[in-house]
Structures are given as C-alpha cells and as structure tokens.
Coordinates of C-alpha atoms in Angstrom, one line a residue:
M104 CA -16.3 -91.8 65.1
T105 CA -13.2 -91.2 63.0
E106 CA -14.6 -92.9 59.9
L107 CA -17.9 -91.0 60.2
L108 CA -16.0 -87.6 60.0
D109 CA -13.6 -88.6 57.2
S110 CA -15.5 -86.8 54.4
L111 CA -15.7 -83.7 56.5
L112 CA -12.2 -83.4 57.8
R113 CA -9.8 -85.6 55.8
G114 CA -8.7 -85.8 52.2
A115 CA -10.1 -88.8 50.5
A116 CA -7.1 -89.4 48.3
V117 CA -4.6 -89.0 51.1
S118 CA -6.7 -91.1 53.4
T119 CA -6.6 -94.0 50.9
R120 CA -2.8 -93.9 51.1
F121 CA -3.0 -94.7 54.8
S122 CA -5.7 -97.2 54.7
R123 CA -5.3 -100.6 56.4
D124 CA -4.4 -102.4 53.1
A125 CA -2.2 -99.6 51.9
T126 CA -0.2 -99.6 55.1
L127 CA 0.3 -103.4 54.9
Q128 CA 1.0 -103.3 51.2
S129 CA 3.7 -100.7 51.6
M130 CA 5.6 -103.0 54.0
L131 CA 5.1 -105.9 51.7
D132 CA 6.5 -103.9 48.8
F133 CA 9.6 -103.3 50.9
E134 CA 9.9 -107.1 51.4
V135 CA 9.5 -107.7 47.6
A136 CA 12.1 -105.1 46.7
L137 CA 14.5 -106.3 49.4
A138 CA 14.3 -109.8 47.9
A139 CA 14.9 -108.5 44.4
A140 CA 17.9 -106.4 45.6
E141 CA 19.5 -109.3 47.5
A142 CA 19.0 -111.6 44.5
E143 CA 20.8 -109.1 42.3
T144 CA 23.7 -109.0 44.6
G145 CA 23.9 -112.8 45.0
L146 CA 22.9 -112.9 48.6
I147 CA 19.8 -115.0 48.1
P148 CA 18.8 -117.3 45.2
A149 CA 17.1 -115.6 42.3
T150 CA 14.4 -118.3 42.5
A151 CA 13.2 -116.9 45.8
V152 CA 12.0 -113.6 44.4
A153 CA 8.9 -114.9 42.5
P154 CA 7.3 -116.8 45.4
I155 CA 7.9 -113.8 47.8
T156 CA 6.4 -111.5 45.2
A157 CA 3.4 -113.7 44.7
A158 CA 2.7 -114.0 48.4
A159 CA 3.1 -110.3 49.1
R160 CA -0.5 -109.2 48.7
A161 CA -2.1 -107.3 51.5
G162 CA -5.6 -108.6 50.6
D163 CA -4.5 -112.1 51.4
L164 CA -3.3 -111.4 54.9
D165 CA -5.4 -112.0 58.1
W166 CA -5.4 -108.4 59.2
E167 CA -7.4 -109.1 62.4
A168 CA -4.7 -111.6 63.5
L169 CA -2.1 -108.9 62.6
R170 CA -3.9 -106.4 64.7
D171 CA -4.1 -108.7 67.7
A172 CA -0.5 -109.9 67.4
A173 CA 0.9 -106.3 67.2
A174 CA -0.1 -105.7 70.8
C175 CA 2.3 -108.3 72.0
A176 CA 5.0 -107.8 69.3
G177 CA 5.2 -104.1 69.7
N178 CA 4.8 -103.4 66.0
L179 CA 3.0 -104.6 62.9
A180 CA 6.1 -105.8 61.0
I181 CA 6.8 -108.8 63.2
P182 CA 3.5 -110.6 62.7
L183 CA 3.3 -109.4 59.1
I184 CA 6.6 -111.1 58.3
K185 CA 5.5 -114.3 60.0
Q186 CA 2.3 -114.4 57.9
L187 CA 4.3 -113.5 54.8
T188 CA 6.8 -116.3 55.5
A189 CA 4.1 -118.8 56.0
R190 CA 2.4 -117.9 52.8
V191 CA 5.7 -118.1 50.8
K192 CA 6.3 -121.5 52.4
T193 CA 3.1 -122.8 50.8
L194 CA 4.5 -121.8 47.4
D195 CA 8.2 -122.6 47.8
A196 CA 9.6 -123.9 51.1
D197 CA 13.2 -122.9 50.2
A198 CA 12.2 -119.4 49.2
A199 CA 10.5 -118.9 52.6
R200 CA 14.0 -119.1 54.2
Y201 CA 14.9 -115.7 52.6
V202 CA 12.0 -113.6 53.5
H203 CA 13.2 -110.4 55.3
W204 CA 16.8 -111.5 54.9
G205 CA 19.1 -109.4 57.0
A206 CA 16.5 -106.7 57.7
T207 CA 14.8 -105.5 60.9
S208 CA 11.2 -104.5 61.6
Q209 CA 11.9 -100.8 61.5
D210 CA 13.4 -101.1 58.0
A211 CA 10.0 -102.4 56.7
I212 CA 7.9 -100.0 58.7
D213 CA 9.9 -96.9 58.0
T214 CA 10.5 -97.5 54.3
G215 CA 6.9 -98.6 54.0
L216 CA 5.9 -95.3 55.5
V217 CA 8.1 -93.4 53.1
L218 CA 6.3 -95.1 50.2
Q219 CA 3.0 -93.9 51.7
I220 CA 4.4 -90.4 52.2
R221 CA 5.4 -90.3 48.6
G222 CA 1.8 -91.1 47.4
A223 CA 0.4 -88.6 49.9
L224 CA 2.7 -85.9 48.7
D225 CA 1.8 -86.6 45.1
D226 CA -1.9 -86.1 46.0
L227 CA -1.2 -83.0 48.1
G228 CA 0.9 -81.5 45.3
T229 CA -1.9 -82.1 42.8
D230 CA -4.5 -80.4 44.9
L231 CA -2.1 -77.6 45.8
D232 CA -1.3 -76.9 42.2
A233 CA -5.1 -76.8 41.4
L234 CA -5.8 -74.5 44.3
I235 CA -2.9 -72.2 43.2
Q236 CA -4.5 -71.9 39.7
Q237 CA -7.9 -71.3 41.1
L238 CA -6.7 -68.5 43.4
A239 CA -4.6 -67.0 40.6
A240 CA -7.7 -66.8 38.4
Q241 CA -9.5 -65.0 41.3
V242 CA -6.6 -62.6 41.9
R243 CA -6.7 -61.6 38.2
Q244 CA -10.4 -61.2 38.3
H245 CA -10.4 -59.0 41.4
R246 CA -7.1 -57.2 41.2
T247 CA -9.0 -53.9 41.0
T248 CA -12.0 -54.8 43.2
V249 CA -11.7 -52.3 46.1
M250 CA -12.6 -53.4 49.6
I251 CA -11.9 -52.4 53.1
G252 CA -8.7 -53.6 54.8
R253 CA -9.2 -54.5 58.4
T254 CA -6.7 -54.4 61.3
W255 CA -7.7 -55.6 64.8
L256 CA -11.0 -56.5 63.2
Q257 CA -11.7 -52.8 62.6
H258 CA -11.8 -50.8 59.3
A259 CA -8.4 -49.6 58.4
L260 CA -7.6 -48.5 54.8
P261 CA -8.9 -49.6 51.4
I262 CA -7.2 -52.5 49.7
T263 CA -8.2 -54.8 46.8
F264 CA -9.7 -58.2 47.1
G265 CA -7.0 -59.3 44.6
L266 CA -4.3 -58.2 47.0
K267 CA -6.0 -60.0 49.9
L268 CA -6.1 -63.2 47.9
A269 CA -2.6 -62.7 46.6
G270 CA -1.3 -62.9 50.2
T271 CA -2.7 -66.4 50.4
L272 CA -1.5 -67.3 46.9
D273 CA 2.0 -66.2 47.8
A274 CA 2.0 -68.5 50.9
L275 CA 0.8 -71.4 48.7
L276 CA 3.5 -70.8 46.2
R277 CA 6.1 -71.0 49.0
A278 CA 4.6 -74.2 50.2
R279 CA 4.8 -75.6 46.6
A280 CA 8.5 -74.7 46.4
D281 CA 9.1 -76.2 49.8
L282 CA 7.4 -79.4 48.7
T283 CA 10.2 -80.1 46.2
S284 CA 12.8 -79.8 48.9
V285 CA 10.8 -82.0 51.2
R286 CA 10.5 -84.7 48.6
D287 CA 14.3 -84.6 47.9
Q288 CA 15.2 -85.0 51.5
V289 CA 12.5 -87.4 52.7
L290 CA 11.9 -89.9 50.0
C291 CA 14.7 -92.3 50.8
V292 CA 15.0 -95.9 52.0
Q293 CA 15.5 -96.6 55.7
F294 CA 17.6 -99.8 55.8
G295 CA 20.1 -100.5 58.5
G296 CA 19.4 -104.0 59.9
A297 CA 19.4 -104.6 63.6
A298 CA 21.4 -101.7 64.8
G299 CA 22.2 -99.6 61.7
T300 CA 25.3 -101.4 60.4
L301 CA 23.8 -104.0 58.1
A302 CA 26.3 -106.4 59.6
S303 CA 24.0 -109.4 58.7
L304 CA 24.7 -108.8 55.0
G305 CA 28.5 -108.8 55.4
T306 CA 30.2 -106.6 52.8
H307 CA 27.1 -106.5 50.6
G308 CA 25.1 -104.1 52.8
P309 CA 25.6 -100.8 50.8
A310 CA 25.1 -102.6 47.5
V311 CA 21.8 -104.1 48.7
A312 CA 20.7 -100.7 50.0
A313 CA 21.4 -99.0 46.7
A314 CA 19.5 -101.8 44.7
L315 CA 16.6 -101.6 47.2
A316 CA 16.3 -97.9 46.7
R317 CA 16.4 -98.3 42.9
H318 CA 13.6 -101.0 43.0
L319 CA 11.4 -98.7 45.1
G320 CA 12.1 -95.6 43.2
L321 CA 13.6 -93.9 46.3
S322 CA 17.0 -92.4 47.0
D323 CA 19.6 -94.2 49.1
A324 CA 20.3 -92.4 52.4
A325 CA 23.9 -91.7 53.4
T326 CA 23.3 -93.6 56.6
P327 CA 20.4 -95.6 58.1
W328 CA 18.1 -93.2 60.0
H329 CA 16.6 -95.5 62.7
G330 CA 17.1 -92.9 65.4
Q331 CA 17.2 -89.7 63.4
R332 CA 13.7 -88.5 62.8
D333 CA 14.1 -85.1 61.3
R334 CA 12.8 -86.4 58.0
I335 CA 9.5 -87.3 59.6
V336 CA 9.4 -83.9 61.3
R337 CA 10.2 -82.2 58.0
V338 CA 7.1 -83.8 56.3
G339 CA 4.9 -83.1 59.3
S340 CA 6.0 -79.5 59.6
W341 CA 5.4 -78.9 55.9
A342 CA 1.9 -80.2 56.2
A343 CA 1.2 -78.3 59.3
S344 CA 2.5 -75.0 57.8
L345 CA 0.4 -75.5 54.7
T346 CA -2.7 -76.3 56.8
G347 CA -2.0 -73.2 58.9
S348 CA -1.9 -71.0 55.8
L349 CA -5.2 -72.5 54.7
G350 CA -6.6 -71.8 58.1
K351 CA -5.7 -68.2 57.8
F352 CA -7.5 -68.1 54.5
A353 CA -10.5 -69.8 56.0
R354 CA -10.6 -67.5 59.0
D355 CA -10.6 -64.4 56.7
T356 CA -13.2 -65.9 54.4
A357 CA -15.5 -66.9 57.3
L358 CA -15.3 -63.3 58.7
L359 CA -16.2 -62.0 55.3
T360 CA -19.3 -64.2 55.2
Q361 CA -20.7 -62.7 58.4
T362 CA -24.2 -61.4 58.0
E363 CA -23.1 -57.8 58.9
V364 CA -20.3 -58.0 56.4
G365 CA -21.7 -60.1 53.6
E366 CA -18.8 -59.7 51.1
I367 CA -18.5 -63.5 50.4
A368 CA -21.0 -66.3 50.6
E369 CA -20.2 -70.0 50.6
A370 CA -22.1 -72.2 48.2
S371 CA -25.6 -73.1 49.4
G372 CA -27.9 -76.0 48.5
P373 CA -29.9 -78.8 50.0
G374 CA -28.1 -80.1 53.1
R375 CA -25.2 -77.7 52.9
G376 CA -24.6 -75.1 55.5
G377 CA -28.0 -75.3 57.1
S378 CA -29.1 -75.3 60.7
S379 CA -31.1 -78.0 62.5
T380 CA -33.5 -75.3 63.8
M381 CA -33.1 -72.2 61.7
P382 CA -34.1 -72.6 58.1
H383 CA -32.6 -69.3 57.0
K384 CA -29.0 -70.1 58.0
R385 CA -26.2 -70.3 55.4
N386 CA -23.3 -71.4 57.5
P387 CA -19.7 -71.4 56.2
V388 CA -19.2 -75.1 56.7
G389 CA -16.2 -75.2 54.4
C390 CA -14.4 -72.7 56.5
A391 CA -15.3 -74.6 59.6
A392 CA -13.7 -77.8 58.3
I393 CA -10.5 -76.1 57.3
L394 CA -10.3 -74.3 60.6
A395 CA -10.8 -77.6 62.5
A396 CA -7.8 -79.0 60.7
A397 CA -5.7 -76.0 61.3
A398 CA -6.6 -76.1 65.0
R399 CA -5.4 -79.7 65.4
T400 CA -2.2 -79.6 63.4
P401 CA 0.0 -77.6 65.8
Q402 CA -0.5 -80.2 68.6
L403 CA 0.1 -83.1 66.1
V404 CA 3.4 -81.6 64.8
A405 CA 4.5 -80.9 68.4
T406 CA 4.1 -84.7 69.0
L407 CA 6.6 -85.3 66.1
F408 CA 9.0 -82.8 67.5
G409 CA 8.7 -84.4 70.9
A410 CA 9.4 -87.8 69.4
M411 CA 12.7 -86.7 68.0
Q412 CA 14.4 -87.6 71.3
Q413 CA 14.8 -91.2 70.3
D414 CA 16.8 -93.6 72.4
H415 CA 20.1 -94.7 70.9
E416 CA 19.6 -96.7 67.7
R417 CA 15.8 -97.4 68.2
G418 CA 13.3 -95.3 70.1
L419 CA 11.2 -96.7 72.9
G420 CA 7.8 -95.3 72.5
T421 CA 8.9 -92.2 70.7
W422 CA 9.1 -94.1 67.4
H423 CA 5.7 -95.5 68.0
A424 CA 4.3 -92.1 68.6
E425 CA 4.9 -91.2 64.9
W426 CA 2.8 -94.0 63.5
E427 CA -0.6 -92.4 63.8
T428 CA 0.5 -88.8 64.1
L429 CA 2.1 -88.2 60.7
P430 CA -0.7 -89.9 58.7
E431 CA -3.3 -87.8 60.6
L432 CA -1.3 -84.6 59.8
L433 CA -1.2 -85.4 56.1
M434 CA -4.8 -86.5 55.9
L435 CA -6.0 -83.3 57.7
C436 CA -3.9 -81.3 55.2
G437 CA -5.4 -83.2 52.4
G438 CA -8.9 -82.4 53.7
A439 CA -8.1 -78.7 54.1
L440 CA -6.8 -78.5 50.6
A441 CA -9.7 -80.3 49.0
T442 CA -12.2 -78.2 51.0
A443 CA -10.4 -75.0 50.0
R444 CA -10.7 -75.9 46.4
T445 CA -14.4 -76.4 46.7
L446 CA -14.8 -73.2 48.6
V447 CA -13.1 -71.1 46.0
Q448 CA -14.8 -72.9 43.1
D449 CA -18.3 -72.3 44.5
W450 CA -18.2 -69.1 46.5
T451 CA -20.0 -65.9 45.6
V452 CA -18.1 -62.6 45.8
D453 CA -20.4 -59.7 46.4
V454 CA -18.5 -56.8 44.8
S455 CA -21.3 -54.3 45.5
R456 CA -21.3 -55.1 49.2
M457 CA -17.5 -54.6 49.3
R458 CA -18.0 -51.1 47.8
A459 CA -20.9 -50.3 50.2
N460 CA -18.8 -51.4 53.2
L461 CA -16.1 -48.9 52.2
D462 CA -18.4 -46.1 53.3
V463 CA -19.7 -47.6 56.5
T464 CA -17.5 -45.1 58.5
H465 CA -18.5 -42.1 56.3
G466 CA -15.1 -41.4 54.9
L467 CA -13.1 -41.8 58.1
I468 CA -11.0 -44.6 56.5
M469 CA -9.5 -41.9 54.3
A470 CA -8.2 -39.8 57.1
E471 CA -4.6 -41.0 56.6
A472 CA -4.7 -39.9 52.9
V473 CA -5.8 -36.4 53.9
T474 CA -3.2 -36.3 56.7
M475 CA -0.3 -37.2 54.4
A476 CA -1.4 -34.5 51.9
L477 CA -1.7 -31.8 54.6
G478 CA 1.6 -32.9 56.2
E479 CA 3.5 -31.8 53.2
S480 CA 2.6 -28.2 54.1
M481 CA 2.0 -28.1 57.9
G482 CA 4.0 -31.1 59.0
R483 CA 2.8 -34.6 59.9
L484 CA 2.1 -34.1 63.6
E485 CA 0.1 -30.9 63.1
A486 CA -1.8 -32.4 60.1
H487 CA -2.5 -35.5 62.2
R488 CA -3.9 -33.4 65.1
R489 CA -6.1 -31.3 62.8
V490 CA -7.5 -34.2 60.8
E491 CA -8.1 -36.3 64.0
A492 CA -10.1 -33.4 65.4
R493 CA -12.2 -33.3 62.2
C494 CA -12.8 -37.0 62.5
R495 CA -14.1 -36.6 66.0
D496 CA -16.5 -33.8 64.7
A497 CA -17.7 -36.1 61.9
L498 CA -18.4 -38.9 64.4
A499 CA -20.2 -36.6 66.8
Q500 CA -22.3 -35.0 64.1
G501 CA -23.0 -38.1 62.1
R502 CA -21.6 -36.5 58.9
H503 CA -19.3 -37.5 56.2
L504 CA -15.6 -36.6 56.8
L505 CA -15.4 -34.8 53.4
D506 CA -18.2 -32.4 54.4
V507 CA -16.5 -31.6 57.7
L508 CA -13.1 -31.1 56.1
R509 CA -14.6 -28.6 53.6
E510 CA -15.6 -26.4 56.5
D511 CA -12.1 -26.1 57.9
A512 CA -10.6 -23.0 56.5
D513 CA -7.0 -24.0 57.5
I514 CA -7.4 -27.2 55.5
T515 CA -9.1 -25.7 52.4
R516 CA -6.4 -23.1 52.2
I517 CA -4.0 -25.9 51.4
L518 CA -6.3 -28.5 49.7
S519 CA -9.0 -27.5 47.2
G520 CA -12.4 -29.1 47.2
E521 CA -11.4 -31.2 44.2
A522 CA -8.3 -32.4 46.0
L523 CA -10.3 -33.3 49.1
E524 CA -12.8 -35.3 46.9
R525 CA -9.9 -37.2 45.4
L526 CA -8.2 -37.8 48.7
T527 CA -11.4 -39.2 50.3
D528 CA -12.1 -41.6 47.3
P529 CA -10.9 -45.1 48.3
Q530 CA -10.2 -45.9 44.7
H531 CA -7.3 -43.4 44.7
Y532 CA -5.5 -44.7 47.8
L533 CA -4.4 -48.2 47.0
G534 CA -0.7 -47.5 47.0
A535 CA 1.4 -50.4 45.6
A536 CA -1.4 -53.0 45.8
D537 CA -1.4 -53.7 42.1
T538 CA 2.4 -54.0 42.0
F539 CA 2.3 -56.5 44.8
V540 CA -0.4 -58.5 43.0
S541 CA 1.7 -58.5 39.8
R542 CA 4.7 -59.8 41.7
V543 CA 2.7 -62.8 43.0
L544 CA 1.1 -63.6 39.7
A545 CA 4.5 -63.5 38.0
Q546 CA 5.4 -66.5 40.1
V547 CA 2.5 -68.6 38.9
D548 CA 3.6 -71.0 36.2
V549 CA 1.5 -70.0 33.2
A550 CA 2.2 -73.4 31.6
T551 CA 0.0 -75.1 34.1
V552 CA -2.9 -72.6 34.1
A553 CA -6.2 -74.4 34.4
P554 CA -9.1 -73.8 31.9
S555 CA -9.9 -70.2 31.7
S556 CA -13.3 -70.1 33.4
P557 CA -12.7 -68.3 36.7
S558 CA -13.6 -70.1 39.9
G559 CA -16.4 -68.7 42.0
R560 CA -19.2 -66.3 41.2
T561 CA -19.1 -62.5 41.4
S562 CA -22.1 -60.5 42.4
Q563 CA -22.2 -56.9 41.4

C-alpha cells in the first residue's frame, strides 16, 4: 500500500535517500570511513582499508537475510556487519579482522542516518528555494490584485492576493533560514563505542572520531550522542513545521477553488482532479496531497519527542521508534514541497472573480472604512452605532451600503458623496498591504531568482 501511494504523498528525491539500498549503503559508508580513519591513526593496518572498501557495496548484500536476521538481532547493523565481514574475508582474511573495529551498532546506524538526513536536507532545500522563487514571482505579479480577506470563513476587509501569498512566502523564508541552523547542529558523526567512551580505542578515540568526521564530510560532535536525541527531534520538528506551513497554504488555496468562490483553479487535464462518477469535477488534488501530509506530521513528530526519554546510554525501544518515523516525516515534507511547486506553477488565478467577489456583500465590507472616517467627527462608538444601523438597513432592503449611507443626513453632513464613494471603494482601503509585501520581497535573494516567466496563469 505504501509504495502505491509514494507518487501522491512522498517526495521522489527524498524517498530515494531512504530506500533499502540507500539505508544499507549509508551504514557501509560509515564502516569504510571508520577503517580509513583508524588506518590514519595507526590503529589498523593501512592494507585493510581497500578490501573493506571493495566489499562495502549495498547491492552485493543479501538484503532478505538482513531483514530476517534483524528481528532477532534487534537492529540491522549486527547482521550487516556480519555479512560485510564475510565478504571482506573472501578478499583479504586479515583485513576482515578489522571491520567495525572499536565501534558499536548504534554508531553505524546513527551516523548512517545522518548521512541520509544530509542528502534529504539537500533535496528539501533545493525544492524550498525553487518554491520561494515561484511564490516571489506570484507576489510581484499580484501585489496590487485586490481580493476579499476572510476571517472566520466570512468576508472581512479587502486585501491583496500578493499580501496573502507574502504571508506564506515569509513563513518559507523563515524555514529556509532555520534549515541552515538545523544542518549546522545535526550533521555530525555519532561515534561512542559500546557506552559512549570509545574505551576500545584506548587514547586514540578522539583522533579517530575527528578523522571519521572528516572522511564523511560531517562535523565532530563534542560528545557521543547515543542517548541524547534532540538532534533527531530538531530535524523532525523543522520538517513538520515546514509541512504545516505548506498545509496552511494548501488549505487557503483549496478554499479559494470552491465552486462558489472560484478565485483559483488547480491545473486540469486527462486523469487529473476528476471524479469516478462526475465528469464535470475539477478537484484540488494537489491541495489534498499537501493537506494529507500536514495532517500526519504532528503525530509523527510527537513520536520523536516521546522517544527522547532514552534509557541511560542506549534506549530500549525509544531509539527504535525513530527509525521509520523520521524518514517518513522527511519524505512527507518532500512530497508536500514538490506538490506545492507543481500547484503554483500550473494554477490559474481568476482576477476578475476576485474583483466580483469583493461586491458580494454590496459594500458591507467597507463599513469599517466609513466608521473610521465618521469617528473623527462624532467619536468611534457613535460612528460604529450609526454605520451598523445603516448596514442592517442595507441587508434588509437588499441595497448597496453606499446608497443607504447617502440617505443618512447625519452622515452626509460630515462626509460628501465623493468621500463616501472613495470610502466604499475596496481599492482605497488596503492599508499597509504593499509595505508588508515589500518587506517580504526584500528578504528574497535576488541572486537566485529563477527565470523571469511567472508561475501559474492569470485570468482577467
């Protein structure tokens, strides 16, 4: 079932990072780097490195045997190291003695996972950068496109579509900044031996750890982190937060695609967004996929937080709970990002429908503007009372608010007909919307702007 839904819910690139072979190869890469580091420090013969390297190929392992043995061993590393040792022995019996020298299973599993995380964060960062540029292009294109702002799912005040998108863009920029911090803190080796002291390596432990980190392109942690899982939680929390921001974006987009609203439409085509029974349907399938990911991530990241209560120097079950949870979080985040990119690239923005929807309430959305203008003369509370009464009249009579206001002598003594027309024009009540848009766009690195053709299509 999981594989059948991969293309809908999970990012292809990130999923590849956590494939069966990638998972095994990441642990094998640890073993190769460990041998090289120990040879450098004189702990094992330099002649042992080449045979270990030659044998450390995931494609040559019997993965079915590994799968079956893991159930008894309690983890994948133990049977993997046995197979690796046997393969090295066929090449060089003496070299086989030095496979996994002084390390423990968790060293291989955790550091292997960090290598996978690095690749996944590379992929997520690339997609995030691309989505940022796509949204920035849309914000620039629609910074003056007026639409209705909605609170509690009801018409509130006019805003711009550019401002609405700028809110998402701002969140994505924060996620991009956080990614740098996450990488700095998380991409480090986990190497502590049996109980976190590297006693098996004598006085060479710190030197081997430093060399190991260098060979793998990771940083060297101040201490082994067998039982301290905040790094894992940090990655998962970042992915969950980003997926949540994308979920907010998808929720708003889906609401704007509703038939009665019709301000955005997802791309359509053969086999996309249709119904098994209703030929006319144009369902927001991209939004659905993003929302599915956003609905799952809170529970997954909660599992990681729950697994932080590790037992002493190695967790019993809590460590194991991370193995599938973190990859799933990252794959769902990758799927949400990739889908969001396609969504923005192919959607149609109906500007004329946005303009038409501004007048659905026949001017009532501009009541605040009139109230504020009146309040300067008669006080806010009295102005609010009087305009609220005229709003009730407009609703009861099915008339435009402007026409009702013009008939109130107390109001027209203060505000001229021309002033009322301006006050009831949504285009003139956008406040600091454009300033806020400019602030967000200023954060976008112009040096990485994608080709100039804007994403999506705009319908007038």
